[in-house]
């Protein structure tokens, strides 16, 4: 038998953070918040809580529901907590890299959860190590803790502001001490972070779907470059860093965020539908049906169908119970990785001309396999429509993409990609079209589509 790890083969997602201040069921609610944010990271999860005197922590590899049990949640005492879901386990000891990280600093224990990616991490780490710092993890997040420990400023918010003035890149951070919760969003605002309210308690999360699950109400987005401190029942906001024009990640809207979330001031589902409508306008086609690649292509396919008048059909069904690893027979099954997740419905597709809608093409292998599956299931024609422009560059701001040379659109023309995936036609949404579908279009980072990076990794 072959044990396949499909997670390693596929692309991985980024991270999600959740925090709550002064609620008697802090850890339980954080668990639920993380559960709602599971799509942002499936490889590990952790929660740190405070009862005013001590911090309590629990973390592990796997899905939120695997990591937390009633028994370990009950040990996470106190009315404040932060949590994290994580995608990456690249370190030698992956368990150590699972966040929130917890360290002793001069005023006590400090926990930190990070969503994003620092662009000057390697240089900073080298500098700190040259000065004698010993790192416990391989994660760039630990650099922030070392910089805080070294800061000569007086209060923790001042130390954080001082530390982060040396850091470049994307970061939404939640800090927890025994008596405070601190939330920070970097000055470019690459990743979403927002504040809500539940029975008088403050909640913070990467996406609003986490508020919905626990019955919290959305309050506002944390602004790019803002630090919010909850301490002694009071809340204070400040903007201690140099401000930049916002660079919110447009790929959150295209793929990452949950469609039921509001991020960057608008609902993700509505944006995705608008992308689909725009796509139908830009790349019209005559066909019998619009079929999404579930789940990521569904909302855009609805928009495509609405605009074009071509009926929407769930011609491919997703198996929602796909685990981490799979036991495949010795005699390999063709397209096993895709087939275990997606199954076309022969009775719907037979003899039909199909518009297949997905959110993006990265390496091209997924689209290639799905096109083949559709044809094997009897589709007469397969026209692929992608609700994003060609992905030509990697993300340095917290989305795990392959290297540039692995991105098919960095090397091949749309015509060549169409041939590679075996489609009858291929149409990508234009960058201009994409930006017409979001409000405040000048506030978005589109570097993976246009190569215009506002920050480049300073360490190669
Ligand atoms: P590929 O076979 O590399 O072209 O993968 C394309 C598929 O991956 C599409 O169906 C996307 O929905 C999905 N996708 C795009 N970006 C990511 C990402 N960063 N992480 C996980 N999946 C992704």
Short mmCIF file of C-alpha atoms and ligand atoms in Angstrom, two decimals:
data_model
loop_
_atom_site.label_atom_id
_atom_site.label_comp_id
_atom_site.label_asym_id
_atom_site.label_seq_id
_atom_site.Cartn_x
_atom_site.Cartn_y
_atom_site.Cartn_z
CA UNK A 1 0.00 0.00 0.00
CA UNK A 2 1.17 3.51 -0.72
CA UNK A 3 0.60 6.22 1.85
CA UNK A 4 0.06 9.49 0.09
CA UNK A 5 0.20 12.83 1.76
CA UNK A 6 -1.97 14.97 -0.43
CA UNK A 7 -1.44 17.96 1.79
CA UNK A 8 2.24 18.08 0.89
CA UNK A 9 1.47 17.74 -2.76
CA UNK A 10 -1.10 20.45 -2.81
CA UNK A 11 -0.65 24.07 -1.99
CA UNK A 12 -1.02 25.06 1.60
CA UNK A 13 -2.99 27.85 3.10
CA UNK A 14 -1.91 30.61 5.41
CA UNK A 15 -2.89 31.19 9.04
CA UNK A 16 -5.81 32.42 11.06
CA UNK A 17 -5.88 34.15 14.45
CA UNK A 18 -8.57 34.65 17.05
CA UNK A 19 -8.57 36.42 20.43
CA UNK A 20 -11.03 37.30 23.17
CA UNK A 21 -10.77 39.66 26.13
CA UNK A 22 -12.77 39.27 29.31
CA UNK A 23 -15.26 36.53 28.66
CA UNK A 24 -15.79 33.71 31.19
CA UNK A 25 -15.66 31.09 28.44
CA UNK A 26 -12.62 32.54 26.67
CA UNK A 27 -10.86 29.30 25.69
CA UNK A 28 -14.03 27.53 24.54
CA UNK A 29 -14.99 30.48 22.37
CA UNK A 30 -11.46 30.66 20.97
CA UNK A 31 -11.73 26.99 20.06
CA UNK A 32 -14.94 27.75 18.15
CA UNK A 33 -13.38 30.81 16.53
CA UNK A 34 -10.50 28.66 15.32
CA UNK A 35 -12.94 26.06 14.10
CA UNK A 36 -14.54 28.73 11.89
CA UNK A 37 -11.09 29.75 10.64
CA UNK A 38 -9.97 26.19 9.92
CA UNK A 39 -9.78 26.88 6.17
CA UNK A 40 -6.86 29.24 6.87
CA UNK A 41 -4.64 26.44 8.19
CA UNK A 42 -5.05 22.72 8.77
CA UNK A 43 -1.70 21.51 9.99
CA UNK A 44 -1.72 22.66 13.59
CA UNK A 45 -3.66 24.69 16.13
CA UNK A 46 -3.06 26.20 19.54
CA UNK A 47 -4.69 28.28 22.27
CA UNK A 48 -3.12 30.23 25.12
CA UNK A 49 -5.33 31.62 27.90
CA UNK A 50 -4.81 33.80 30.96
CA UNK A 51 -6.56 33.84 34.31
CA UNK A 52 -4.89 37.08 35.37
CA UNK A 53 -2.01 35.36 37.12
CA UNK A 54 -0.79 32.66 34.77
CA UNK A 55 -0.88 31.62 31.13
CA UNK A 56 -2.20 28.20 30.14
CA UNK A 57 -1.44 26.63 26.78
CA UNK A 58 -2.37 23.73 24.59
CA UNK A 59 -1.36 23.07 20.99
CA UNK A 60 -0.98 20.20 18.62
CA UNK A 61 -0.71 19.00 15.06
CA UNK A 62 -3.86 18.49 13.05
CA UNK A 63 -7.31 20.00 12.75
CA UNK A 64 -8.82 22.09 15.55
CA UNK A 65 -11.22 19.32 16.41
CA UNK A 66 -8.38 16.79 16.69
CA UNK A 67 -6.18 19.04 18.82
CA UNK A 68 -8.80 20.15 21.38
CA UNK A 69 -10.89 17.98 23.65
CA UNK A 70 -13.23 19.05 26.44
CA UNK A 71 -10.56 17.85 28.89
CA UNK A 72 -7.75 20.04 27.58
CA UNK A 73 -10.03 23.02 26.94
CA UNK A 74 -11.11 22.91 30.59
CA UNK A 75 -7.47 23.33 31.61
CA UNK A 76 -7.22 26.58 29.64
CA UNK A 77 -8.36 28.80 32.49
CA UNK A 78 -9.22 32.46 32.53
CA UNK A 79 -11.24 35.08 30.70
CA UNK A 80 -8.68 36.06 28.04
CA UNK A 81 -7.20 33.96 25.31
CA UNK A 82 -5.69 33.88 21.86
CA UNK A 83 -5.56 31.10 19.30
CA UNK A 84 -3.98 30.24 15.99
CA UNK A 85 -4.47 27.82 13.11
CA UNK A 86 -1.38 27.14 11.11
CA UNK A 87 -0.51 25.73 7.70
CA UNK A 88 3.21 25.22 7.70
CA UNK A 89 5.26 22.54 9.41
CA UNK A 90 8.57 23.05 7.74
CA UNK A 91 10.72 23.08 10.86
CA UNK A 92 12.71 20.19 12.25
CA UNK A 93 10.32 19.93 15.19
CA UNK A 94 6.93 21.00 13.79
CA UNK A 95 5.21 20.90 17.17
CA UNK A 96 7.52 23.66 18.44
CA UNK A 97 6.49 25.90 15.56
CA UNK A 98 2.79 25.67 16.37
CA UNK A 99 1.50 28.96 17.67
CA UNK A 100 0.76 30.84 19.84
CA UNK A 101 4.43 30.97 20.85
CA UNK A 102 4.97 31.62 24.55
CA UNK A 103 8.09 33.19 26.08
CA UNK A 104 9.27 34.65 29.37
CA UNK A 105 10.10 38.31 28.99
CA UNK A 106 11.18 40.65 31.76
CA UNK A 107 7.61 41.41 32.88
CA UNK A 108 6.31 37.85 32.75
CA UNK A 109 4.92 35.51 30.14
CA UNK A 110 4.04 36.67 26.67
CA UNK A 111 2.14 34.73 24.00
CA UNK A 112 2.05 35.62 20.32
CA UNK A 113 -0.02 34.45 17.34
CA UNK A 114 0.92 35.68 13.85
CA UNK A 115 -0.77 35.62 10.46
CA UNK A 116 1.50 36.78 7.67
CA UNK A 117 5.10 36.59 6.60
CA UNK A 118 8.07 38.82 7.37
CA UNK A 119 10.12 39.84 4.34
CA UNK A 120 13.31 40.68 6.25
CA UNK A 121 13.17 37.60 8.51
CA UNK A 122 16.41 35.95 7.42
CA UNK A 123 18.47 39.12 7.78
CA UNK A 124 16.94 39.91 11.19
CA UNK A 125 17.47 36.38 12.43
CA UNK A 126 21.12 36.41 11.35
CA UNK A 127 21.63 39.73 13.11
CA UNK A 128 19.99 38.48 16.31
CA UNK A 129 21.90 35.21 16.27
CA UNK A 130 25.16 37.10 15.79
CA UNK A 131 24.28 38.97 19.00
CA UNK A 132 23.78 35.69 20.84
CA UNK A 133 20.06 35.04 20.47
CA UNK A 134 19.09 31.37 20.59
CA UNK A 135 15.98 30.51 18.60
CA UNK A 136 13.61 27.76 19.68
CA UNK A 137 11.62 27.56 16.46
CA UNK A 138 12.15 28.00 12.75
CA UNK A 139 9.26 30.45 12.46
CA UNK A 140 9.77 34.11 11.57
CA UNK A 141 7.33 35.01 14.36
CA UNK A 142 9.93 34.28 17.03
CA UNK A 143 12.06 37.13 15.66
CA UNK A 144 9.40 39.57 16.87
CA UNK A 145 9.65 38.14 20.39
CA UNK A 146 13.45 38.51 20.40
CA UNK A 147 13.15 42.11 19.24
CA UNK A 148 10.64 42.83 22.01
CA UNK A 149 12.96 41.25 24.59
CA UNK A 150 15.82 43.45 23.40
CA UNK A 151 13.82 46.69 23.34
CA UNK A 152 14.85 49.33 25.90
CA UNK A 153 11.37 50.91 25.99
CA UNK A 154 9.29 50.84 29.15
CA UNK A 155 5.83 49.41 28.54
CA UNK A 156 4.91 46.35 26.48
CA UNK A 157 3.02 48.35 23.81
CA UNK A 158 6.07 50.60 23.49
CA UNK A 159 8.37 47.58 23.22
CA UNK A 160 6.09 46.06 20.56
CA UNK A 161 6.03 49.32 18.62
CA UNK A 162 9.83 49.52 18.87
CA UNK A 163 10.30 45.88 17.79
CA UNK A 164 7.91 46.15 14.85
CA UNK A 165 9.61 49.28 13.56
CA UNK A 166 12.48 46.96 12.58
CA UNK A 167 10.28 44.36 10.96
CA UNK A 168 9.10 44.40 7.35
CA UNK A 169 6.38 42.37 5.72
CA UNK A 170 2.89 41.18 6.48
CA UNK A 171 1.70 40.67 10.02
CA UNK A 172 -1.54 40.50 11.91
CA UNK A 173 -0.49 39.81 15.49
CA UNK A 174 -2.28 38.93 18.69
CA UNK A 175 -0.31 39.20 21.94
CA UNK A 176 -1.54 37.91 25.28
CA UNK A 177 -0.05 38.66 28.70
CA UNK A 178 -1.54 37.75 32.03
CA UNK A 179 -3.57 40.97 32.05
CA UNK A 180 -3.76 42.29 28.49
CA UNK A 181 -4.64 41.48 24.88
CA UNK A 182 -2.90 43.42 22.12
CA UNK A 183 -3.79 43.29 18.41
CA UNK A 184 -1.63 44.71 15.63
CA UNK A 185 -2.07 44.96 11.86
CA UNK A 186 0.92 45.95 9.73
CA UNK A 187 0.97 49.35 8.06
CA UNK A 188 0.19 47.92 4.62
CA UNK A 189 -2.76 45.92 5.95
CA UNK A 190 -1.94 42.88 3.81
CA UNK A 191 -4.07 40.46 5.87
CA UNK A 192 -7.51 41.06 7.38
CA UNK A 193 -8.04 41.56 11.12
CA UNK A 194 -11.19 42.80 12.79
CA UNK A 195 -12.79 43.53 16.14
CA UNK A 196 -16.16 42.30 17.35
CA UNK A 197 -18.15 42.23 20.55
CA UNK A 198 -19.79 39.43 22.51
CA UNK A 199 -21.73 40.17 25.72
CA UNK A 200 -19.40 43.07 26.52
CA UNK A 201 -16.23 41.11 25.71
CA UNK A 202 -13.94 42.18 22.88
CA UNK A 203 -13.18 39.63 20.17
CA UNK A 204 -10.59 39.83 17.40
CA UNK A 205 -10.40 37.56 14.37
CA UNK A 206 -8.92 37.19 10.91
CA UNK A 207 -12.39 36.88 9.40
CA UNK A 208 -15.93 37.73 10.42
CA UNK A 209 -17.13 34.11 9.99
CA UNK A 210 -15.47 33.48 13.36
CA UNK A 211 -17.76 36.10 14.97
CA UNK A 212 -20.86 34.60 13.38
CA UNK A 213 -20.26 31.17 14.86
CA UNK A 214 -20.01 32.45 18.43
CA UNK A 215 -22.80 35.02 18.07
CA UNK A 216 -20.48 38.03 18.28
CA UNK A 217 -21.24 41.20 16.35
CA UNK A 218 -18.74 42.70 13.94
CA UNK A 219 -17.49 46.09 15.13
CA UNK A 220 -14.82 47.33 12.75
CA UNK A 221 -11.63 46.39 10.92
CA UNK A 222 -8.37 47.04 12.71
CA UNK A 223 -6.77 49.67 10.47
CA UNK A 224 -3.46 49.16 8.70
CA UNK A 225 -0.73 50.30 11.09
CA UNK A 226 -3.01 50.22 14.14
CA UNK A 227 -2.29 48.72 17.55
CA UNK A 228 -5.23 48.07 19.88
CA UNK A 229 -4.55 47.35 23.55
CA UNK A 230 -7.14 45.92 25.97
CA UNK A 231 -5.98 46.20 29.56
CA UNK A 232 -7.67 46.74 32.92
CA UNK A 233 -11.08 46.90 31.25
CA UNK A 234 -10.00 49.74 28.96
CA UNK A 235 -9.22 49.81 25.26
CA UNK A 236 -6.67 52.06 23.57
CA UNK A 237 -5.85 52.48 19.92
CA UNK A 238 -2.68 53.97 18.44
CA UNK A 239 -0.82 54.19 15.13
CA UNK A 240 2.84 54.04 16.21
CA UNK A 241 4.42 53.28 12.82
CA UNK A 242 5.02 55.07 9.54
CA UNK A 243 1.82 54.73 7.52
CA UNK A 244 1.78 53.41 3.94
CA UNK A 245 -0.89 53.27 1.25
CA UNK A 246 -2.85 50.05 2.00
CA UNK A 247 -1.92 46.84 0.17
CA UNK A 248 -4.74 44.49 1.09
CA UNK A 249 -4.40 41.03 -0.42
CA UNK A 250 -6.84 40.68 -3.29
CA UNK A 251 -6.32 36.89 -3.27
CA UNK A 252 -8.17 36.77 0.06
CA UNK A 253 -11.27 37.74 -1.90
CA UNK A 254 -10.50 35.46 -4.85
CA UNK A 255 -9.70 32.28 -2.90
CA UNK A 256 -8.59 32.36 0.71
CA UNK A 257 -11.26 33.85 2.85
CA UNK A 258 -14.52 32.07 3.51
CA UNK A 259 -17.31 33.32 1.25
CA UNK A 260 -19.52 34.06 4.25
CA UNK A 261 -16.91 36.44 5.70
CA UNK A 262 -16.73 40.19 5.39
CA UNK A 263 -13.13 41.25 4.89
CA UNK A 264 -11.66 44.60 3.85
CA UNK A 265 -15.13 46.08 4.19
CA UNK A 266 -17.10 43.78 1.89
CA UNK A 267 -18.61 40.32 1.65
CA UNK A 268 -16.38 37.75 -0.03
CA UNK A 269 -19.25 35.85 -1.68
CA UNK A 270 -20.58 39.00 -3.32
CA UNK A 271 -17.11 39.91 -4.58
CA UNK A 272 -16.64 36.40 -6.01
CA UNK A 273 -20.00 36.55 -7.77
CA UNK A 274 -19.02 39.92 -9.25
CA UNK A 275 -15.75 38.34 -10.46
CA UNK A 276 -17.78 35.65 -12.20
CA UNK A 277 -20.06 38.21 -13.85
CA UNK A 278 -17.09 40.22 -15.05
CA UNK A 279 -15.45 37.02 -16.33
CA UNK A 280 -18.56 36.17 -18.35
CA UNK A 281 -18.53 39.69 -19.78
CA UNK A 282 -14.84 39.45 -20.73
CA UNK A 283 -14.87 35.89 -22.07
CA UNK A 284 -18.30 35.07 -23.47
CA UNK A 285 -18.93 31.54 -24.72
CA UNK A 286 -21.86 29.45 -25.88
CA UNK A 287 -22.30 26.38 -23.72
CA UNK A 288 -24.93 24.13 -22.15
CA UNK A 289 -23.94 24.66 -18.53
CA UNK A 290 -21.64 26.44 -16.09
CA UNK A 291 -19.94 24.00 -13.71
CA UNK A 292 -17.86 25.22 -10.76
CA UNK A 293 -14.80 23.48 -9.38
CA UNK A 294 -16.09 23.09 -5.83
CA UNK A 295 -15.79 24.76 -3.46
CA UNK A 296 -13.48 27.54 -4.60
CA UNK A 297 -15.18 28.17 -7.95
CA UNK A 298 -18.81 28.10 -6.81
CA UNK A 299 -19.57 31.78 -6.20
CA UNK A 300 -17.77 32.91 -9.38
CA UNK A 301 -19.64 30.25 -11.38
CA UNK A 302 -22.97 31.56 -10.04
CA UNK A 303 -21.95 35.05 -11.19
CA UNK A 304 -20.88 33.69 -14.58
CA UNK A 305 -24.18 31.89 -14.97
CA UNK A 306 -26.17 34.98 -13.91
CA UNK A 307 -24.47 37.22 -16.44
CA UNK A 308 -24.33 34.76 -19.35
CA UNK A 309 -27.73 33.18 -18.81
CA UNK A 310 -26.11 29.72 -19.12
CA UNK A 311 -27.61 27.37 -16.49
CA UNK A 312 -25.54 26.61 -13.39
CA UNK A 313 -25.01 22.91 -12.63
CA UNK A 314 -23.09 21.18 -9.86
CA UNK A 315 -21.47 18.87 -12.40
CA UNK A 316 -18.65 18.02 -10.00
CA UNK A 317 -19.22 16.93 -6.41
CA UNK A 318 -16.65 17.38 -3.68
CA UNK A 319 -16.06 14.80 -0.96
CA UNK A 320 -15.91 16.87 2.24
CA UNK A 321 -14.43 14.12 4.37
CA UNK A 322 -11.02 13.98 2.75
CA UNK A 323 -8.38 13.49 5.42
CA UNK A 324 -4.72 14.21 5.56
CA UNK A 325 -3.26 11.03 4.12
CA UNK A 326 -4.64 8.29 1.92
CA UNK A 327 -3.86 4.65 1.45
CA UNK A 328 -3.75 3.96 -2.25
CA UNK A 329 -3.51 0.47 -3.75
CA UNK A 330 -0.10 -0.57 -5.12
CA UNK A 331 -1.52 -0.32 -8.59
CA UNK A 332 -1.75 3.45 -8.75
CA UNK A 333 -5.10 4.99 -9.67
CA UNK A 334 -4.91 7.69 -12.35
CA UNK A 335 -5.50 11.22 -11.04
CA UNK A 336 -5.96 9.78 -7.57
CA UNK A 337 -5.20 13.06 -5.78
CA UNK A 338 -7.97 14.96 -7.58
CA UNK A 339 -10.40 12.03 -7.83
CA UNK A 340 -10.45 11.43 -4.10
CA UNK A 341 -11.75 14.98 -3.62
CA UNK A 342 -13.77 15.65 -6.78
CA UNK A 343 -16.13 13.42 -8.72
CA UNK A 344 -17.89 14.55 -11.92
CA UNK A 345 -21.52 13.51 -12.43
CA UNK A 346 -21.64 11.57 -15.68
CA UNK A 347 -25.42 11.86 -16.04
CA UNK A 348 -25.24 15.65 -15.92
CA UNK A 349 -22.22 16.06 -18.20
CA UNK A 350 -22.74 13.48 -20.92
CA UNK A 351 -22.73 15.06 -24.37
CA UNK A 352 -22.75 18.59 -22.93
CA UNK A 353 -20.63 21.61 -23.61
CA UNK A 354 -19.34 22.85 -20.25
CA UNK A 355 -17.90 26.10 -18.88
CA UNK A 356 -15.69 25.02 -15.98
CA UNK A 357 -15.10 27.88 -13.52
CA UNK A 358 -12.28 27.90 -10.98
CA UNK A 359 -10.65 30.68 -8.98
CA UNK A 360 -7.06 30.29 -10.13
CA UNK A 361 -4.50 28.24 -11.99
CA UNK A 362 -1.23 27.91 -10.14
CA UNK A 363 0.85 25.02 -11.49
CA UNK A 364 -1.86 23.97 -13.91
CA UNK A 365 -2.01 20.35 -12.83
CA UNK A 366 -5.37 20.55 -11.04
CA UNK A 367 -7.13 22.13 -14.02
CA UNK A 368 -5.50 19.62 -16.35
CA UNK A 369 -6.81 16.69 -14.33
CA UNK A 370 -10.29 18.12 -13.88
CA UNK A 371 -10.61 18.83 -17.60
CA UNK A 372 -9.66 15.21 -18.27
CA UNK A 373 -12.15 13.94 -15.69
CA UNK A 374 -14.91 16.03 -17.28
CA UNK A 375 -14.10 14.66 -20.71
CA UNK A 376 -13.96 11.09 -19.39
CA UNK A 377 -17.39 11.74 -17.90
CA UNK A 378 -18.76 12.53 -21.33
CA UNK A 379 -18.44 16.32 -21.60
CA UNK A 380 -18.33 17.26 -25.27
CA UNK A 381 -16.50 20.55 -24.83
CA UNK A 382 -14.72 22.01 -21.81
CA UNK A 383 -14.19 25.78 -21.71
CA UNK A 384 -12.18 26.88 -18.69
CA UNK A 385 -12.80 30.27 -17.11
CA UNK A 386 -10.66 31.55 -14.25
CA UNK A 387 -11.95 34.28 -11.93
CA UNK A 388 -8.48 35.80 -11.48
CA UNK A 389 -5.68 36.97 -13.77
CA UNK A 390 -2.77 34.61 -14.54
CA UNK A 391 -0.68 34.00 -11.40
CA UNK A 392 2.80 35.08 -12.48
CA UNK A 393 4.61 35.66 -9.19
CA UNK A 394 4.89 34.13 -5.71
CA UNK A 395 3.43 35.80 -2.63
CA UNK A 396 5.89 37.08 -0.02
CA UNK A 397 3.15 38.24 2.32
CA UNK A 398 1.74 35.08 3.83
CA UNK A 399 0.17 33.02 1.08
CA UNK A 400 2.00 29.83 0.32
CA UNK A 401 2.63 29.76 -3.41
CA UNK A 402 5.23 27.76 -5.33
CA UNK A 403 8.37 29.41 -6.68
CA UNK A 404 8.00 31.55 -9.76
CA UNK A 405 9.37 28.85 -12.08
CA UNK A 406 6.62 26.47 -10.96
CA UNK A 407 3.87 28.97 -11.79
CA UNK A 408 2.66 27.94 -15.21
CA UNK A 409 1.62 31.45 -16.23
CA UNK A 410 5.12 32.80 -15.56
CA UNK A 411 6.40 30.69 -18.46
CA UNK A 412 3.52 29.96 -20.79
CA UNK A 413 1.04 32.06 -22.76
CA UNK A 414 -2.70 31.63 -22.16
CA UNK A 415 -2.88 29.71 -25.44
CA UNK A 416 -0.12 27.32 -24.33
CA UNK A 417 -1.76 26.87 -20.91
CA UNK A 418 -5.05 26.09 -22.64
CA UNK A 419 -3.26 23.38 -24.60
CA UNK A 420 -1.49 22.08 -21.48
CA UNK A 421 -4.71 21.69 -19.52
CA UNK A 422 -6.47 20.22 -22.55
CA UNK A 423 -9.35 22.73 -22.65
CA UNK A 424 -11.27 23.84 -25.72
CA UNK A 425 -10.79 27.45 -24.63
CA UNK A 426 -9.35 29.29 -21.64
CA UNK A 427 -10.15 32.76 -20.34
CA UNK A 428 -8.65 34.55 -17.35
CA UNK A 429 -10.21 37.60 -15.73
CA UNK A 430 -8.24 40.77 -16.52
CA UNK A 431 -6.52 42.70 -13.74
CA UNK A 432 -8.65 45.76 -14.54
CA UNK A 433 -11.76 43.59 -14.43
CA UNK A 434 -10.71 42.14 -11.08
CA UNK A 435 -10.22 45.59 -9.58
CA UNK A 436 -13.61 46.75 -10.82
CA UNK A 437 -15.17 44.09 -8.60
CA UNK A 438 -13.79 45.41 -5.30
CA UNK A 439 -14.45 48.73 -3.61
CA UNK A 440 -11.38 50.91 -2.94
CA UNK A 441 -9.50 49.16 -5.74
CA UNK A 442 -6.41 51.32 -5.17
CA UNK A 443 -5.97 49.72 -1.72
CA UNK A 444 -5.10 46.21 -2.92
CA UNK A 445 -1.91 44.23 -3.42
CA UNK A 446 -2.01 42.46 -6.79
CA UNK A 447 1.69 41.50 -6.89
CA UNK A 448 1.05 37.83 -7.74
CA UNK A 449 -0.72 39.02 -10.91
CA UNK A 450 1.33 42.05 -11.95
CA UNK A 451 4.71 41.53 -10.26
CA UNK A 452 4.47 44.92 -8.51
CA UNK A 453 5.84 44.06 -5.06
CA UNK A 454 5.74 46.86 -2.54
CA UNK A 455 8.28 44.93 -0.42
CA UNK A 456 10.70 42.28 -1.64
CA UNK A 457 12.42 39.75 0.62
CA UNK A 458 15.57 41.60 1.64
CA UNK A 459 17.44 38.38 2.18
CA UNK A 460 16.98 36.59 -1.12
P1 LIG B 1 -2.67 24.00 -9.54
O1 LIG B 1 -2.84 22.57 -9.84
O2 LIG B 1 -1.32 24.24 -8.90
O3 LIG B 1 -2.87 24.90 -10.74
O4 LIG B 1 -3.72 24.40 -8.43
C1 LIG B 1 -4.84 25.19 -8.70
C2 LIG B 1 -5.88 24.96 -7.62
O5 LIG B 1 -5.34 25.28 -6.34
C3 LIG B 1 -7.11 25.84 -7.81
O6 LIG B 1 -8.23 25.00 -7.80
C4 LIG B 1 -7.14 26.78 -6.62
O7 LIG B 1 -8.43 26.82 -6.05
C5 LIG B 1 -6.18 26.19 -5.62
N1 LIG B 1 -5.30 27.19 -5.02
C6 LIG B 1 -4.86 28.35 -5.53
N2 LIG B 1 -4.00 28.97 -4.68
C7 LIG B 1 -3.89 28.17 -3.62
C8 LIG B 1 -3.14 28.23 -2.40
N3 LIG B 1 -2.30 29.24 -2.15
N4 LIG B 1 -3.30 27.22 -1.52
C9 LIG B 1 -4.10 26.18 -1.78
N5 LIG B 1 -4.81 26.04 -2.92
C10 LIG B 1 -4.72 27.02 -3.83
#
